[in-house]
Amino acid sequence: MGGAPLHQRIRADIEGRIRSGAWPPGHRVPFETELMGQYGCARMTVSKAMAALVEAGLIVRRKRAGSFVARPRVHAPVLNIPDIQAEIEARGEAYAFRLLARAVREADGAAPGELELAAGGGLLALDGVHDADGRPFALERRLVSLKAAPDIEAADFSQETPGAWLLEHVAWTEAESRISAINADAEVARLLALDEGAACLVVDRRTWREGRGVTRVRQVFPGEAYDLVARFGPRV
């Protein structure tokens, strides 16, 4: 690398620290002015190196805060229901789930799909955050039909997530996922420790058991931390 342009050497130095683990996910990268002094170069040279690292997915920039080492993306197959806890722990990170709100209520007739999900019974509304190494990883807002899963009303979510409880107690026979993107509003930004307006990936999922609605959940992920993967083959 001795004869490489300086911006490539700066990028290689930073990338080496990231890939070696010396700079773990969430580590703040020195400000551009600090790097300018360290390498004795112009801002344009540093900016070029930083832009390449952002494009490679190795660092993320946060408004007014600086640049940070990106967390590895979780790749979830589109056709499966991912186990967030298992995927976080597989990366060697500590997993935790924080239940933010829990309430039993009637279906809202003005809200699309709620009457169908409730099927004449009540709904359990659950809001929570999945954490990876103490940092918010996903915001989850879930509705569960108490007709389909009556025992969930008494479930203890201090040791088990609502999703894990449902997978163990009410096996689904049909599922639908819808993927979209949003910009974080003030509440989502606060709960996920993001800048307001940051890009987020949203997964809206519904499950049924023998034609009866079981749950409807919306999971919101920071755009830097999650993607969905599908692999297809030619028709035979």
Short mmCIF file of C-alpha atoms in Angstrom, two decimals:
data_model
loop_
_atom_site.label_atom_id
_atom_site.label_comp_id
_atom_site.label_asym_id
_atom_site.label_seq_id
_atom_site.Cartn_x
_atom_site.Cartn_y
_atom_site.Cartn_z
CA MET A 1 0.00 0.00 0.00
CA GLY A 2 3.09 2.24 0.23
CA GLY A 3 2.57 3.68 -3.25
CA ALA A 4 -1.21 3.93 -3.04
CA PRO A 5 -2.95 7.31 -2.94
CA LEU A 6 -3.27 8.70 0.58
CA HIS A 7 -7.07 8.41 0.69
CA GLN A 8 -6.73 4.67 -0.01
CA ARG A 9 -4.17 4.29 2.77
CA ILE A 10 -6.44 6.14 5.22
CA ARG A 11 -9.31 3.88 4.25
CA ALA A 12 -7.12 0.77 4.61
CA ASP A 13 -5.91 1.86 8.05
CA ILE A 14 -9.44 2.41 9.34
CA GLU A 15 -10.77 -0.74 7.71
CA GLY A 16 -7.95 -2.74 9.29
CA ARG A 17 -8.86 -1.47 12.76
CA ILE A 18 -12.51 -2.33 12.19
CA ARG A 19 -11.94 -5.83 10.80
CA SER A 20 -9.40 -6.68 13.50
CA GLY A 21 -11.91 -5.78 16.20
CA ALA A 22 -9.74 -2.97 17.57
CA TRP A 23 -12.63 -0.65 16.74
CA PRO A 24 -15.80 -2.61 17.61
CA PRO A 25 -19.34 -1.79 16.39
CA GLY A 26 -20.44 1.55 17.79
CA HIS A 27 -16.87 2.87 18.21
CA ARG A 28 -16.59 6.53 17.22
CA VAL A 29 -14.23 7.09 14.30
CA PRO A 30 -11.99 10.17 14.73
CA PHE A 31 -13.49 13.36 13.33
CA GLU A 32 -12.28 14.44 9.89
CA THR A 33 -10.31 17.28 11.46
CA GLU A 34 -8.53 14.77 13.70
CA LEU A 35 -7.69 12.57 10.72
CA MET A 36 -6.46 15.60 8.77
CA GLY A 37 -3.99 16.33 11.56
CA GLN A 38 -2.99 12.68 11.92
CA TYR A 39 -2.26 12.21 8.22
CA GLY A 40 -1.23 15.78 7.39
CA CYS A 41 -3.65 16.09 4.51
CA ALA A 42 -6.57 18.14 3.20
CA ARG A 43 -10.20 17.57 4.20
CA MET A 44 -10.99 16.41 0.65
CA THR A 45 -8.59 13.47 1.03
CA VAL A 46 -10.12 12.39 4.34
CA SER A 47 -13.66 12.87 3.02
CA LYS A 48 -12.89 10.61 0.07
CA ALA A 49 -11.68 7.83 2.39
CA MET A 50 -14.69 8.21 4.68
CA ALA A 51 -17.13 8.14 1.78
CA ALA A 52 -15.63 4.85 0.59
CA LEU A 53 -16.00 3.35 4.07
CA VAL A 54 -19.64 4.45 4.24
CA GLU A 55 -20.30 2.94 0.81
CA ALA A 56 -18.70 -0.33 1.95
CA GLY A 57 -21.03 -0.43 4.95
CA LEU A 58 -18.18 -0.27 7.47
CA ILE A 59 -19.08 3.04 9.06
CA VAL A 60 -22.23 5.11 9.46
CA ARG A 61 -22.53 8.85 9.81
CA ARG A 62 -24.85 10.38 12.38
CA LYS A 63 -25.86 13.99 12.15
CA ARG A 64 -24.13 16.17 14.76
CA ALA A 65 -22.54 13.10 16.39
CA GLY A 66 -19.86 12.00 13.93
CA SER A 67 -18.99 8.68 12.28
CA PHE A 68 -19.21 5.29 13.98
CA VAL A 69 -18.27 1.71 13.18
CA ALA A 70 -21.36 0.05 11.73
CA ARG A 71 -22.95 -2.96 13.33
CA PRO A 72 -22.89 -6.08 11.11
CA ARG A 73 -26.10 -6.47 9.20
CA VAL A 74 -28.46 -9.27 10.06
CA HIS A 75 -29.57 -11.05 6.88
CA ALA A 76 -33.09 -12.45 7.20
CA PRO A 77 -34.66 -14.73 4.59
CA VAL A 78 -37.78 -13.04 3.26
CA LEU A 79 -39.82 -16.24 3.34
CA ASN A 80 -39.02 -17.17 6.96
CA ILE A 81 -39.95 -15.56 10.27
CA PRO A 82 -36.57 -14.54 11.69
CA ASP A 83 -35.59 -15.20 15.29
CA ILE A 84 -34.10 -11.85 16.27
CA GLN A 85 -32.62 -13.16 19.52
CA ALA A 86 -30.87 -16.07 17.79
CA GLU A 87 -29.49 -13.84 15.07
CA ILE A 88 -28.12 -11.28 17.52
CA GLU A 89 -26.55 -13.96 19.71
CA ALA A 90 -25.05 -15.65 16.64
CA ARG A 91 -23.06 -12.46 16.07
CA GLY A 92 -21.62 -12.72 19.58
CA GLU A 93 -23.70 -9.87 20.98
CA ALA A 94 -25.75 -9.84 24.17
CA TYR A 95 -29.50 -9.92 23.57
CA ALA A 96 -32.21 -8.33 25.69
CA PHE A 97 -35.88 -7.48 25.25
CA ARG A 98 -37.49 -4.52 27.00
CA LEU A 99 -41.26 -4.51 27.30
CA LEU A 100 -42.39 -0.89 27.09
CA ALA A 101 -46.17 -1.22 27.22
CA ARG A 102 -48.76 -3.94 27.72
CA ALA A 103 -52.54 -3.60 27.60
CA VAL A 104 -55.66 -5.63 26.87
CA ARG A 105 -58.15 -3.73 24.75
CA GLU A 106 -60.98 -4.08 22.30
CA ALA A 107 -60.45 -3.90 18.57
CA ASP A 108 -60.53 -0.44 17.03
CA GLY A 109 -63.14 -0.59 14.28
CA ALA A 110 -61.42 2.27 12.45
CA ALA A 111 -58.05 0.49 12.35
CA PRO A 112 -57.64 -1.80 9.32
CA GLY A 113 -57.70 -5.49 10.18
CA GLU A 114 -58.22 -5.21 13.94
CA LEU A 115 -61.82 -6.46 13.97
CA GLU A 116 -60.82 -9.44 11.83
CA LEU A 117 -57.88 -10.25 14.11
CA ALA A 118 -59.94 -9.98 17.31
CA ALA A 119 -62.74 -12.17 15.88
CA GLY A 120 -65.13 -10.98 18.55
CA GLY A 121 -62.64 -11.20 21.42
CA GLY A 122 -60.06 -8.89 22.91
CA LEU A 123 -56.55 -7.93 21.80
CA LEU A 124 -53.31 -7.88 23.76
CA ALA A 125 -51.22 -4.90 22.68
CA LEU A 126 -47.47 -5.18 23.34
CA ASP A 127 -44.72 -2.64 22.62
CA GLY A 128 -41.08 -3.49 23.17
CA VAL A 129 -37.50 -2.99 22.02
CA HIS A 130 -34.97 -5.69 21.09
CA ASP A 131 -31.44 -4.71 22.19
CA ALA A 132 -28.06 -5.89 20.92
CA ASP A 133 -25.16 -5.24 23.30
CA GLY A 134 -27.26 -2.65 25.12
CA ARG A 135 -28.13 -0.71 21.96
CA PRO A 136 -31.64 -0.62 20.46
CA PHE A 137 -31.84 -3.00 17.51
CA ALA A 138 -35.56 -3.16 16.67
CA LEU A 139 -38.79 -1.58 17.85
CA GLU A 140 -41.69 -4.04 17.99
CA ARG A 141 -45.40 -3.24 18.18
CA ARG A 142 -47.59 -6.32 18.36
CA LEU A 143 -51.28 -7.17 18.61
CA VAL A 144 -52.30 -10.69 19.62
CA SER A 145 -55.78 -12.17 19.33
CA LEU A 146 -56.91 -13.44 22.73
CA LYS A 147 -59.37 -15.72 20.94
CA ALA A 148 -56.47 -17.48 19.22
CA ALA A 149 -54.00 -17.31 22.14
CA PRO A 150 -55.92 -16.84 25.42
CA ASP A 151 -53.00 -17.95 27.62
CA ILE A 152 -50.77 -15.13 26.43
CA GLU A 153 -52.64 -12.67 28.65
CA ALA A 154 -50.92 -14.18 31.70
CA ALA A 155 -47.53 -14.80 30.05
CA ASP A 156 -44.37 -13.43 31.68
CA PHE A 157 -42.16 -11.65 29.15
CA SER A 158 -39.27 -10.98 31.50
CA GLN A 159 -37.49 -14.12 30.27
CA GLU A 160 -39.18 -14.74 26.91
CA THR A 161 -40.23 -12.45 24.07
CA PRO A 162 -43.83 -12.36 22.84
CA GLY A 163 -42.72 -13.73 19.49
CA ALA A 164 -40.91 -16.67 21.08
CA TRP A 165 -43.92 -17.38 23.31
CA LEU A 166 -46.23 -17.50 20.31
CA LEU A 167 -43.92 -19.76 18.32
CA GLU A 168 -43.87 -22.22 21.23
CA HIS A 169 -47.56 -22.14 22.15
CA VAL A 170 -49.55 -21.24 19.01
CA ALA A 171 -47.97 -22.67 15.88
CA TRP A 172 -48.88 -20.67 12.79
CA THR A 173 -50.02 -22.28 9.55
CA GLU A 174 -49.91 -19.21 7.33
CA ALA A 175 -47.91 -15.99 7.41
CA GLU A 176 -47.66 -12.81 5.38
CA SER A 177 -44.83 -10.28 5.49
CA ARG A 178 -44.80 -6.82 3.98
CA ILE A 179 -41.51 -4.90 3.75
CA SER A 180 -41.28 -1.13 3.46
CA ALA A 181 -39.06 1.79 4.39
CA ILE A 182 -39.76 4.84 6.52
CA ASN A 183 -37.96 7.81 7.97
CA ALA A 184 -37.94 7.73 11.76
CA ASP A 185 -40.37 10.12 13.40
CA ALA A 186 -39.56 11.67 16.76
CA GLU A 187 -40.85 8.72 18.81
CA VAL A 188 -39.18 6.02 16.72
CA ALA A 189 -35.93 8.01 16.69
CA ARG A 190 -36.03 8.28 20.49
CA LEU A 191 -36.73 4.57 21.04
CA LEU A 192 -34.08 3.40 18.56
CA ALA A 193 -31.49 6.05 19.49
CA LEU A 194 -31.46 7.47 15.95
CA ASP A 195 -31.58 10.91 14.42
CA GLU A 196 -35.08 11.99 13.53
CA GLY A 197 -35.59 11.28 9.82
CA ALA A 198 -33.09 8.39 9.75
CA ALA A 199 -33.85 5.60 7.28
CA CYS A 200 -35.52 2.54 8.78
CA LEU A 201 -36.63 -0.81 7.41
CA VAL A 202 -40.13 -1.92 8.42
CA VAL A 203 -41.48 -5.47 8.47
CA ASP A 204 -45.25 -5.81 8.92
CA ARG A 205 -46.19 -9.42 9.55
CA ARG A 206 -49.47 -11.26 10.10
CA THR A 207 -49.90 -14.92 11.06
CA TRP A 208 -52.88 -17.26 11.07
CA ARG A 209 -53.62 -20.69 12.49
CA GLU A 210 -56.12 -22.71 10.47
CA GLY A 211 -57.60 -19.53 9.04
CA ARG A 212 -57.87 -17.70 12.39
CA GLY A 213 -55.75 -14.61 12.91
CA VAL A 214 -53.12 -15.01 15.65
CA THR A 215 -50.94 -11.90 15.66
CA ARG A 216 -50.05 -8.76 13.78
CA VAL A 217 -46.66 -7.20 14.41
CA ARG A 218 -44.68 -4.26 13.09
CA GLN A 219 -40.92 -4.36 13.57
CA VAL A 220 -38.84 -1.27 12.80
CA PHE A 221 -35.08 -1.65 12.28
CA PRO A 222 -32.38 0.99 11.77
CA GLY A 223 -31.58 0.86 8.07
CA GLU A 224 -27.88 0.30 8.77
CA ALA A 225 -28.47 -2.88 10.77
CA TYR A 226 -30.85 -5.11 8.87
CA ASP A 227 -31.67 -6.37 5.43
CA LEU A 228 -33.81 -9.11 3.94
CA VAL A 229 -32.56 -11.72 1.53
CA ALA A 230 -34.40 -13.96 -0.90
CA ARG A 231 -32.82 -16.55 -3.17
CA PHE A 232 -34.68 -17.90 -6.16
CA GLY A 233 -34.09 -20.47 -8.85
CA PRO A 234 -35.49 -20.88 -12.35
CA ARG A 235 -38.89 -22.46 -12.78
CA VAL A 236 -38.79 -26.10 -13.72
#
